[in-house]
Amino acid sequence: PLIVKVLKSTHGRGVVLAETNKAAESVINAFRGLDADFLVQEFIKEANGSDIRCFIIGDKVFAAMQRQAAEGEYRSNLHLGGTATIVKLRPDERALAVRAAGVMGLDVAGVDIIRSAHGPLVLEVNSSPGLKGIETATGKDVANAIIEYVEKDALKGPNKMKGRG
């Protein structure tokens, strides 16, 4: 099985589970016909509809939550009925999330990872992640932490951020 995902989508929209090669071919051809930018990912069955959102501020994971898909759903998005709870990250997960944000040149990012039999894998890196779910799940004031980070960097003078967006 494969996941075919439109690049410019949010809240789990534009994400299709193709359970056979024929289904994947059909979905890919449909997206091509629409001139949609998309990517194809391996479906990680052992994740059981669960992923982890790591909220990166600077070069640290400020908060992390584990999202679980609703019954009968493979997408863990909260907007689709998924639930979120605080999660303790393993060191390799933390390092992967920070590295993924850095590769994308982001000082603030939501990095979605999944636990697989091959170790943690990056699902996507969000340049403008929502705050409501992570603040509710973790009890952390993410918005204020972002403001404090930006203010601290502003005191360093122009162009003193890590060269990231």
GROMACS .gro file of N, CA and C in nm:
model
  495
    1PRO      N    1   0.083  -0.121   0.000
    1PRO     CA    2   0.000   0.000   0.000
    1PRO      C    3   0.087   0.126   0.000
    2LEU      N    4   0.034   0.231  -0.063
    2LEU     CA    5   0.104   0.358  -0.073
    2LEU      C    6   0.011   0.471  -0.031
    3ILE      N    7   0.071   0.578   0.018
    3ILE     CA    8  -0.002   0.701   0.045
    3ILE      C    9   0.033   0.797  -0.069
    4VAL      N   10  -0.068   0.854  -0.131
    4VAL     CA   11  -0.048   0.956  -0.234
    4VAL      C   12  -0.105   1.084  -0.176
    5LYS      N   13  -0.020   1.189  -0.169
    5LYS     CA   14  -0.055   1.309  -0.096
    5LYS      C   15  -0.033   1.434  -0.182
    6VAL      N   16  -0.137   1.516  -0.195
    6VAL     CA   17  -0.124   1.645  -0.263
    6VAL      C   18  -0.041   1.736  -0.173
    7LEU      N   19   0.056   1.806  -0.232
    7LEU     CA   20   0.147   1.887  -0.152
    7LEU      C   21   0.080   2.007  -0.087
    8LYS      N   22  -0.012   2.070  -0.156
    8LYS     CA   23  -0.077   2.190  -0.101
    8LYS      C   24  -0.213   2.155  -0.044
    9SER      N   25  -0.209   2.088   0.070
    9SER     CA   26  -0.334   2.052   0.137
    9SER      C   27  -0.313   2.061   0.287
   10THR      N   28  -0.422   2.067   0.359
   10THR     CA   29  -0.415   2.071   0.505
   10THR      C   30  -0.522   1.980   0.564
   11HIS      N   31  -0.507   1.950   0.691
   11HIS     CA   32  -0.608   1.877   0.769
   11HIS      C   33  -0.640   1.739   0.711
   12GLY      N   34  -0.545   1.678   0.642
   12GLY     CA   35  -0.567   1.544   0.590
   12GLY      C   36  -0.639   1.537   0.457
   13ARG      N   37  -0.679   1.653   0.404
   13ARG     CA   38  -0.745   1.653   0.273
   13ARG      C   39  -0.639   1.629   0.166
   14GLY      N   40  -0.676   1.559   0.061
   14GLY     CA   41  -0.582   1.533  -0.047
   14GLY      C   42  -0.483   1.422  -0.016
   15VAL      N   43  -0.515   1.339   0.084
   15VAL     CA   44  -0.431   1.225   0.121
   15VAL      C   45  -0.511   1.098   0.094
   16VAL      N   46  -0.456   1.014   0.007
   16VAL     CA   47  -0.527   0.894  -0.036
   16VAL      C   48  -0.444   0.770  -0.006
   17LEU      N   49  -0.508   0.669   0.050
   17LEU     CA   50  -0.445   0.540   0.072
   17LEU      C   51  -0.477   0.452  -0.049
   18ALA      N   52  -0.373   0.417  -0.124
   18ALA     CA   53  -0.389   0.328  -0.239
   18ALA      C   54  -0.343   0.189  -0.194
   19GLU      N   55  -0.436   0.098  -0.180
   19GLU     CA   56  -0.404  -0.032  -0.122
   19GLU      C   57  -0.346  -0.132  -0.220
   20THR      N   58  -0.357  -0.103  -0.350
   20THR     CA   59  -0.301  -0.191  -0.453
   20THR      C   60  -0.222  -0.107  -0.554
   21ASN      N   61  -0.139  -0.174  -0.632
   21ASN     CA   62  -0.065  -0.102  -0.737
   21ASN      C   63  -0.160  -0.037  -0.836
   22LYS      N   64  -0.268  -0.106  -0.871
   22LYS     CA   65  -0.366  -0.053  -0.966
   22LYS      C   66  -0.432   0.072  -0.909
   23ALA      N   67  -0.468   0.069  -0.782
   23ALA     CA   68  -0.529   0.186  -0.717
   23ALA      C   69  -0.430   0.302  -0.715
   24ALA      N   70  -0.303   0.274  -0.683
   24ALA     CA   71  -0.201   0.379  -0.681
   24ALA      C   72  -0.185   0.441  -0.819
   25GLU      N   73  -0.181   0.357  -0.921
   25GLU     CA   74  -0.169   0.405  -1.058
   25GLU      C   75  -0.286   0.497  -1.094
   26SER      N   76  -0.406   0.459  -1.056
   26SER     CA   77  -0.526   0.540  -1.085
   26SER      C   78  -0.520   0.675  -1.016
   27VAL      N   79  -0.484   0.675  -0.888
   27VAL     CA   80  -0.477   0.800  -0.812
   27VAL      C   81  -0.368   0.891  -0.869
   28ILE      N   82  -0.252   0.834  -0.898
   28ILE     CA   83  -0.141   0.913  -0.953
   28ILE      C   84  -0.182   0.973  -1.088
   29ASN      N   85  -0.245   0.895  -1.173
   29ASN     CA   86  -0.289   0.947  -1.302
   29ASN      C   87  -0.394   1.057  -1.286
   30ALA      N   88  -0.482   1.042  -1.188
   30ALA     CA   89  -0.583   1.146  -1.163
   30ALA      C   90  -0.516   1.275  -1.116
   31PHE      N   91  -0.421   1.266  -1.023
   31PHE     CA   92  -0.351   1.385  -0.975
   31PHE      C   93  -0.270   1.450  -1.088
   32ARG      N   94  -0.207   1.368  -1.171
   32ARG     CA   95  -0.134   1.422  -1.286
   32ARG      C   96  -0.228   1.496  -1.380
   33GLY      N   97  -0.345   1.438  -1.403
   33GLY     CA   98  -0.445   1.500  -1.491
   33GLY      C   99  -0.493   1.634  -1.439
   34LEU      N  100  -0.487   1.651  -1.308
   34LEU     CA  101  -0.527   1.778  -1.245
   34LEU      C  102  -0.410   1.875  -1.233
   35ASP      N  103  -0.293   1.834  -1.282
   35ASP     CA  104  -0.171   1.914  -1.267
   35ASP      C  105  -0.139   1.942  -1.121
   36ALA      N  106  -0.172   1.850  -1.033
   36ALA     CA  107  -0.147   1.866  -0.889
   36ALA      C  108  -0.005   1.819  -0.857
   37ASP      N  109   0.061   1.893  -0.770
   37ASP     CA  110   0.190   1.849  -0.717
   37ASP      C  111   0.161   1.751  -0.604
   38PHE      N  112   0.225   1.635  -0.608
   38PHE     CA  113   0.196   1.533  -0.509
   38PHE      C  114   0.322   1.453  -0.480
   39LEU      N  115   0.315   1.377  -0.373
   39LEU     CA  116   0.423   1.285  -0.341
   39LEU      C  117   0.364   1.150  -0.307
   40VAL      N  118   0.449   1.050  -0.313
   40VAL     CA  119   0.408   0.913  -0.283
   40VAL      C  120   0.494   0.863  -0.168
   41GLN      N  121   0.428   0.808  -0.067
   41GLN     CA  122   0.498   0.756   0.050
   41GLN      C  123   0.457   0.611   0.075
   42GLU      N  124   0.546   0.537   0.133
   42GLU     CA  125   0.514   0.402   0.177
   42GLU      C  126   0.411   0.411   0.290
   43PHE      N  127   0.312   0.325   0.288
   43PHE     CA  128   0.216   0.318   0.398
   43PHE      C  129   0.279   0.235   0.509
   44ILE      N  130   0.288   0.291   0.628
   44ILE     CA  131   0.351   0.223   0.742
   44ILE      C  132   0.241   0.162   0.827
   45LYS      N  133   0.209   0.039   0.798
   45LYS     CA  134   0.097  -0.030   0.865
   45LYS      C  135   0.116  -0.039   1.015
   46GLU      N  136   0.241  -0.066   1.059
   46GLU     CA  137   0.265  -0.088   1.201
   46GLU      C  138   0.243   0.037   1.287
   47ALA      N  139   0.229   0.153   1.223
   47ALA     CA  140   0.201   0.276   1.298
   47ALA      C  141   0.058   0.279   1.350
   48ASN      N  142  -0.029   0.196   1.292
   48ASN     CA  143  -0.168   0.185   1.338
   48ASN      C  144  -0.240   0.320   1.348
   49GLY      N  145  -0.223   0.404   1.246
   49GLY     CA  146  -0.294   0.532   1.244
   49GLY      C  147  -0.241   0.634   1.342
   50SER      N  148  -0.118   0.619   1.384
   50SER     CA  149  -0.058   0.709   1.482
   50SER      C  150   0.062   0.782   1.422
   51ASP      N  151   0.079   0.908   1.458
   51ASP     CA  152   0.201   0.980   1.425
   51ASP      C  153   0.234   1.075   1.538
   52ILE      N  154   0.348   1.141   1.526
   52ILE     CA  155   0.393   1.234   1.629
   52ILE      C  156   0.419   1.369   1.565
   53ARG      N  157   0.360   1.473   1.620
   53ARG     CA  158   0.387   1.611   1.576
   53ARG      C  159   0.487   1.670   1.674
   54CYS      N  160   0.604   1.708   1.621
   54CYS     CA  161   0.708   1.773   1.700
   54CYS      C  162   0.705   1.921   1.664
   55PHE      N  163   0.691   2.006   1.761
   55PHE     CA  164   0.690   2.150   1.736
   55PHE      C  165   0.829   2.204   1.765
   56ILE      N  166   0.895   2.248   1.659
   56ILE     CA  167   1.033   2.297   1.667
   56ILE      C  168   1.034   2.448   1.681
   57ILE      N  169   1.110   2.496   1.776
   57ILE     CA  170   1.138   2.640   1.789
   57ILE      C  171   1.288   2.653   1.804
   58GLY      N  172   1.349   2.722   1.707
   58GLY     CA  173   1.495   2.732   1.706
   58GLY      C  174   1.554   2.597   1.671
   59ASP      N  175   1.640   2.547   1.757
   59ASP     CA  176   1.701   2.417   1.730
   59ASP      C  177   1.661   2.314   1.836
   60LYS      N  178   1.537   2.331   1.888
   60LYS     CA  179   1.488   2.239   1.991
   60LYS      C  180   1.344   2.199   1.965
   61VAL      N  181   1.308   2.081   2.012
   61VAL     CA  182   1.168   2.041   2.013
   61VAL      C  183   1.107   2.104   2.138
   62PHE      N  184   1.016   2.199   2.117
   62PHE     CA  185   0.954   2.268   2.230
   62PHE      C  186   0.839   2.185   2.288
   63ALA      N  187   0.765   2.117   2.200
   63ALA     CA  188   0.651   2.037   2.244
   63ALA      C  189   0.631   1.923   2.145
   64ALA      N  190   0.572   1.816   2.194
   64ALA     CA  191   0.543   1.702   2.106
   64ALA      C  192   0.415   1.635   2.152
   65MET      N  193   0.337   1.592   2.053
   65MET     CA  194   0.214   1.520   2.083
   65MET      C  195   0.203   1.400   1.990
   66GLN      N  196   0.142   1.296   2.041
   66GLN     CA  197   0.113   1.180   1.959
   66GLN      C  198  -0.033   1.189   1.917
   67ARG      N  199  -0.056   1.176   1.787
   67ARG     CA  200  -0.192   1.181   1.734
   67ARG      C  201  -0.234   1.040   1.695
   68GLN      N  202  -0.359   1.009   1.723
   68GLN     CA  203  -0.414   0.877   1.691
   68GLN      C  204  -0.538   0.896   1.606
   69ALA      N  205  -0.542   0.827   1.493
   69ALA     CA  206  -0.656   0.835   1.403
   69ALA      C  207  -0.782   0.783   1.469
   70ALA      N  208  -0.895   0.836   1.423
   70ALA     CA  209  -1.025   0.786   1.469
   70ALA      C  210  -1.043   0.642   1.419
   71GLU      N  211  -1.130   0.570   1.483
   71GLU     CA  212  -1.159   0.432   1.444
   71GLU      C  213  -1.194   0.423   1.295
   72GLY      N  214  -1.128   0.331   1.225
   72GLY     CA  215  -1.154   0.311   1.083
   72GLY      C  216  -1.087   0.410   0.991
   73GLU      N  217  -1.005   0.499   1.046
   73GLU     CA  218  -0.937   0.604   0.968
   73GLU      C  219  -0.787   0.579   0.975
   74TYR      N  220  -0.715   0.610   0.869
   74TYR     CA  221  -0.570   0.594   0.869
   74TYR      C  222  -0.498   0.727   0.889
   75ARG      N  223  -0.569   0.838   0.872
   75ARG     CA  224  -0.510   0.971   0.891
   75ARG      C  225  -0.534   1.015   1.035
   76SER      N  226  -0.428   1.064   1.099
   76SER     CA  227  -0.437   1.099   1.241
   76SER      C  228  -0.476   1.244   1.266
   77ASN      N  229  -0.508   1.317   1.162
   77ASN     CA  230  -0.539   1.459   1.176
   77ASN      C  231  -0.651   1.483   1.277
   78LEU      N  232  -0.632   1.583   1.363
   78LEU     CA  233  -0.733   1.616   1.462
   78LEU      C  234  -0.862   1.664   1.396
   79HIS      N  235  -0.849   1.731   1.280
   79HIS     CA  236  -0.967   1.780   1.208
   79HIS      C  237  -1.052   1.666   1.151
   80LEU      N  238  -0.996   1.546   1.151
   80LEU     CA  239  -1.070   1.429   1.101
   80LEU      C  240  -1.114   1.338   1.215
   81GLY      N  241  -1.111   1.391   1.337
   81GLY     CA  242  -1.157   1.314   1.452
   81GLY      C  243  -1.047   1.243   1.530
   82GLY      N  244  -0.922   1.265   1.491
   82GLY     CA  245  -0.811   1.206   1.565
   82GLY      C  246  -0.799   1.267   1.704
   83THR      N  247  -0.727   1.200   1.790
   83THR     CA  248  -0.704   1.250   1.925
   83THR      C  249  -0.555   1.274   1.946
   84ALA      N  250  -0.522   1.355   2.044
   84ALA     CA  251  -0.382   1.387   2.071
   84ALA      C  252  -0.352   1.377   2.219
   85THR      N  253  -0.234   1.325   2.248
   85THR     CA  254  -0.186   1.316   2.386
   85THR      C  255  -0.038   1.354   2.387
   86ILE      N  256   0.008   1.396   2.501
   86ILE     CA  257   0.150   1.430   2.516
   86ILE      C  258   0.231   1.301   2.499
   87VAL      N  259   0.351   1.313   2.444
   87VAL     CA  260   0.435   1.196   2.419
   87VAL      C  261   0.578   1.228   2.459
   88LYS      N  262   0.648   1.130   2.508
   88LYS     CA  263   0.791   1.145   2.537
   88LYS      C  264   0.867   1.094   2.416
   89LEU      N  265   0.948   1.181   2.359
   89LEU     CA  266   1.026   1.144   2.241
   89LEU      C  267   1.152   1.069   2.280
   90ARG      N  268   1.190   0.976   2.194
   90ARG     CA  269   1.319   0.912   2.207
   90ARG      C  270   1.425   1.006   2.149
   91PRO      N  271   1.550   0.993   2.190
   91PRO     CA  272   1.654   1.082   2.139
   91PRO      C  273   1.665   1.082   1.986
   92ASP      N  274   1.649   0.966   1.921
   92ASP     CA  275   1.659   0.961   1.775
   92ASP      C  276   1.542   1.035   1.709
   93GLU      N  277   1.425   1.031   1.770
   93GLU     CA  278   1.310   1.103   1.717
   93GLU      C  279   1.330   1.254   1.730
   94ARG      N  280   1.378   1.296   1.845
   94ARG     CA  281   1.405   1.437   1.870
   94ARG      C  282   1.508   1.490   1.769
   95ALA      N  283   1.617   1.418   1.750
   95ALA     CA  284   1.723   1.460   1.658
   95ALA      C  285   1.672   1.465   1.514
   96LEU      N  286   1.591   1.368   1.476
   96LEU     CA  287   1.536   1.365   1.340
   96LEU      C  288   1.447   1.485   1.314
   97ALA      N  289   1.361   1.518   1.409
   97ALA     CA  290   1.269   1.630   1.393
   97ALA      C  291   1.345   1.763   1.380
   98VAL      N  292   1.444   1.783   1.465
   98VAL     CA  293   1.523   1.906   1.460
   98VAL      C  294   1.599   1.914   1.327
   99ARG      N  295   1.657   1.802   1.287
   99ARG     CA  296   1.733   1.798   1.161
   99ARG      C  297   1.642   1.827   1.042
  100ALA      N  298   1.520   1.773   1.041
  100ALA     CA  299   1.426   1.795   0.931
  100ALA      C  300   1.389   1.942   0.919
  101ALA      N  301   1.363   2.009   1.031
  101ALA     CA  302   1.332   2.152   1.027
  101ALA      C  303   1.452   2.230   0.973
  102GLY      N  304   1.571   2.193   1.017
  102GLY     CA  305   1.693   2.261   0.971
  102GLY      C  306   1.716   2.243   0.822
  103VAL      N  307   1.694   2.123   0.771
  103VAL     CA  308   1.711   2.098   0.628
  103VAL      C  309   1.616   2.186   0.547
  104MET      N  310   1.498   2.210   0.600
  104MET     CA  311   1.400   2.293   0.531
  104MET      C  312   1.423   2.442   0.556
  105GLY      N  313   1.521   2.476   0.640
  105GLY     CA  314   1.553   2.615   0.667
  105GLY      C  315   1.451   2.686   0.753
  106LEU      N  316   1.388   2.612   0.846
  106LEU     CA  317   1.282   2.670   0.928
  106LEU      C  318   1.323   2.682   1.074
  107ASP      N  319   1.299   2.799   1.133
  107ASP     CA  320   1.320   2.821   1.275
  107ASP      C  321   1.200   2.774   1.357
  108VAL      N  322   1.082   2.781   1.297
  108VAL     CA  323   0.959   2.736   1.361
  108VAL      C  324   0.893   2.639   1.264
  109ALA      N  325   0.864   2.519   1.312
  109ALA     CA  326   0.807   2.418   1.223
  109ALA      C  327   0.733   2.311   1.302
  110GLY      N  328   0.640   2.248   1.236
  110GLY     CA  329   0.577   2.128   1.287
  110GLY      C  330   0.630   2.012   1.205
  111VAL      N  331   0.700   1.922   1.268
  111VAL     CA  332   0.757   1.807   1.198
  111VAL      C  333   0.679   1.683   1.240
  112ASP      N  334   0.618   1.618   1.141
  112ASP     CA  335   0.541   1.498   1.168
  112ASP      C  336   0.628   1.377   1.140
  113ILE      N  337   0.641   1.292   1.240
  113ILE     CA  338   0.719   1.170   1.224
  113ILE      C  339   0.631   1.050   1.258
  114ILE      N  340   0.676   0.936   1.214
  114ILE     CA  341   0.602   0.813   1.238
  114ILE      C  342   0.699   0.708   1.288
  115ARG      N  343   0.655   0.628   1.380
  115ARG     CA  344   0.737   0.518   1.432
  115ARG      C  345   0.715   0.397   1.342
  116SER      N  346   0.824   0.345   1.289
  116SER     CA  347   0.814   0.230   1.199
  116SER      C  348   0.910   0.121   1.243
  117ALA      N  349   0.899   0.007   1.179
  117ALA     CA  350   0.992  -0.103   1.206
  117ALA      C  351   1.134  -0.065   1.164
  118HIS      N  352   1.149   0.037   1.081
  118HIS     CA  353   1.279   0.086   1.035
  118HIS      C  354   1.332   0.200   1.120
  119GLY      N  355   1.261   0.235   1.228
  119GLY     CA  356   1.295   0.351   1.309
  119GLY      C  357   1.206   0.468   1.273
  120PRO      N  358   1.231   0.586   1.331
  120PRO     CA  359   1.145   0.701   1.303
  120PRO      C  360   1.165   0.751   1.161
  121LEU      N  361   1.054   0.791   1.098
  121LEU     CA  362   1.056   0.843   0.962
  121LEU      C  363   0.983   0.976   0.958
  122VAL      N  364   1.030   1.070   0.876
  122VAL     CA  365   0.963   1.198   0.859
  122VAL      C  366   0.847   1.181   0.761
  123LEU      N  367   0.729   1.223   0.802
  123LEU     CA  368   0.614   1.226   0.712
  123LEU      C  369   0.610   1.357   0.636
  124GLU      N  370   0.622   1.467   0.710
  124GLU     CA  371   0.621   1.599   0.648
  124GLU      C  372   0.673   1.703   0.745
  125VAL      N  373   0.709   1.818   0.687
  125VAL     CA  374   0.755   1.933   0.764
  125VAL      C  375   0.660   2.048   0.730
  126ASN      N  376   0.596   2.103   0.831
  126ASN     CA  377   0.498   2.209   0.813
  126ASN      C  378   0.558   2.344   0.850
  127SER      N  379   0.555   2.438   0.756
  127SER     CA  380   0.612   2.571   0.781
  127SER      C  381   0.518   2.662   0.859
  128SER      N  382   0.390   2.629   0.863
  128SER     CA  383   0.296   2.709   0.942
  128SER      C  384   0.199   2.616   1.016
  129PRO      N  385   0.252   2.542   1.112
  129PRO     CA  386   0.168   2.447   1.185
  129PRO      C  387   0.069   2.517   1.277
  130GLY      N  388  -0.047   2.456   1.294
  130GLY     CA  389  -0.146   2.509   1.387
  130GLY      C  390  -0.101   2.492   1.531
  131LEU      N  391  -0.155   2.573   1.619
  131LEU     CA  392  -0.115   2.571   1.760
  131LEU      C  393  -0.216   2.505   1.852
  132LYS      N  394  -0.343   2.509   1.815
  132LYS     CA  395  -0.448   2.466   1.906
  132LYS      C  396  -0.428   2.322   1.955
  133GLY      N  397  -0.406   2.230   1.865
  133GLY     CA  398  -0.393   2.090   1.904
  133GLY      C  399  -0.275   2.065   1.995
  134ILE      N  400  -0.159   2.120   1.960
  134ILE     CA  401  -0.038   2.095   2.040
  134ILE      C  402  -0.046   2.164   2.175
  135GLU      N  403  -0.103   2.285   2.179
  135GLU     CA  404  -0.117   2.353   2.308
  135GLU      C  405  -0.215   2.280   2.399
  136THR      N  406  -0.323   2.231   2.341
  136THR     CA  407  -0.422   2.157   2.420
  136THR      C  408  -0.365   2.026   2.472
  137ALA      N  409  -0.297   1.953   2.385
  137ALA     CA  410  -0.243   1.821   2.423
  137ALA      C  411  -0.131   1.830   2.524
  138THR      N  412  -0.046   1.933   2.511
  138THR     CA  413   0.073   1.940   2.597
  138THR      C  414   0.060   2.036   2.714
  139GLY      N  415  -0.036   2.128   2.705
  139GLY     CA  416  -0.049   2.230   2.809
  139GLY      C  417   0.058   2.338   2.800
  140LYS      N  418   0.136   2.339   2.692
  140LYS     CA  419   0.243   2.437   2.675
  140LYS      C  420   0.193   2.557   2.595
  141ASP      N  421   0.244   2.674   2.629
  141ASP     CA  422   0.209   2.797   2.558
  141ASP      C  423   0.307   2.815   2.441
  142VAL      N  424   0.277   2.747   2.332
  142VAL     CA  425   0.364   2.748   2.215
  142VAL      C  426   0.370   2.886   2.153
  143ALA      N  427   0.256   2.954   2.144
  143ALA     CA  428   0.252   3.086   2.083
  143ALA      C  429   0.346   3.182   2.155
  144ASN      N  430   0.343   3.184   2.285
  144ASN     CA  431   0.430   3.272   2.362
  144ASN      C  432   0.577   3.234   2.344
  145ALA      N  433   0.605   3.106   2.336
  145ALA     CA  434   0.744   3.061   2.316
  145ALA      C  435   0.797   3.108   2.181
  146ILE      N  436   0.711   3.108   2.079
  146ILE     CA  437   0.752   3.158   1.947
  146ILE      C  438   0.783   3.307   1.956
  147ILE      N  439   0.697   3.382   2.021
  147ILE     CA  440   0.718   3.527   2.037
  147ILE      C  441   0.849   3.553   2.110
  148GLU      N  442   0.873   3.481   2.220
  148GLU     CA  443   0.997   3.500   2.295
  148GLU      C  444   1.119   3.467   2.210
  149TYR      N  445   1.110   3.364   2.129
  149TYR     CA  446   1.221   3.326   2.041
  149TYR      C  447   1.249   3.436   1.939
  150VAL      N  448   1.144   3.489   1.878
  150VAL     CA  449   1.160   3.594   1.777
  150VAL      C  450   1.216   3.721   1.842
  151GLU      N  451   1.165   3.756   1.961
  151GLU     CA  452   1.215   3.875   2.031
  151GLU      C  453   1.363   3.860   2.066
  152LYS      N  454   1.401   3.743   2.114
  152LYS     CA  455   1.540   3.718   2.150
  152LYS      C  456   1.631   3.729   2.028
  153ASP      N  457   1.588   3.673   1.917
  153ASP     CA  458   1.666   3.683   1.794
  153ASP      C  459   1.672   3.826   1.742
  154ALA      N  460   1.565   3.902   1.762
  154ALA     CA  461   1.563   4.042   1.716
  154ALA      C  462   1.667   4.124   1.790
  155LEU      N  463   1.692   4.091   1.916
  155LEU     CA  464   1.792   4.163   1.995
  155LEU      C  465   1.934   4.139   1.945
  156LYS      N  466   1.953   4.029   1.872
  156LYS     CA  467   2.085   3.998   1.818
  156LYS      C  468   2.119   4.086   1.698
  157GLY      N  469   2.021   4.156   1.645
  157GLY     CA  470   2.046   4.243   1.530
  157GLY      C  471   1.999   4.179   1.401
  158PRO      N  472   2.007   4.256   1.293
  158PRO     CA  473   1.957   4.207   1.164
  158PRO      C  474   2.039   4.086   1.116
  159ASN      N  475   1.966   3.993   1.056
  159ASN     CA  476   2.027   3.875   0.993
  159ASN      C  477   2.107   3.788   1.089
  160LYS      N  478   2.071   3.787   1.215
  160LYS     CA  479   2.144   3.704   1.313
  160LYS      C  480   2.075   3.570   1.337
  161MET      N  481   1.954   3.552   1.281
  161MET     CA  482   1.891   3.422   1.293
  161MET      C  483   1.978   3.322   1.217
  162LYS      N  484   1.951   3.199   1.231
  162LYS     CA  485   2.035   3.094   1.171
  162LYS      C  486   2.035   3.097   1.020
  163GLY      N  487   1.986   3.203   0.960
  163GLY     CA  488   1.978   3.207   0.816
  163GLY      C  489   1.859   3.131   0.764
  164ARG      N  490   1.766   3.101   0.854
  164ARG     CA  491   1.648   3.025   0.818
  164ARG      C  492   1.526   3.115   0.826
  165GLY      N  493   1.418   3.071   0.763
  165GLY     CA  494   1.295   3.150   0.751
  165GLY      C  495   1.206   3.150   0.866
   0.00000   0.00000   0.00000
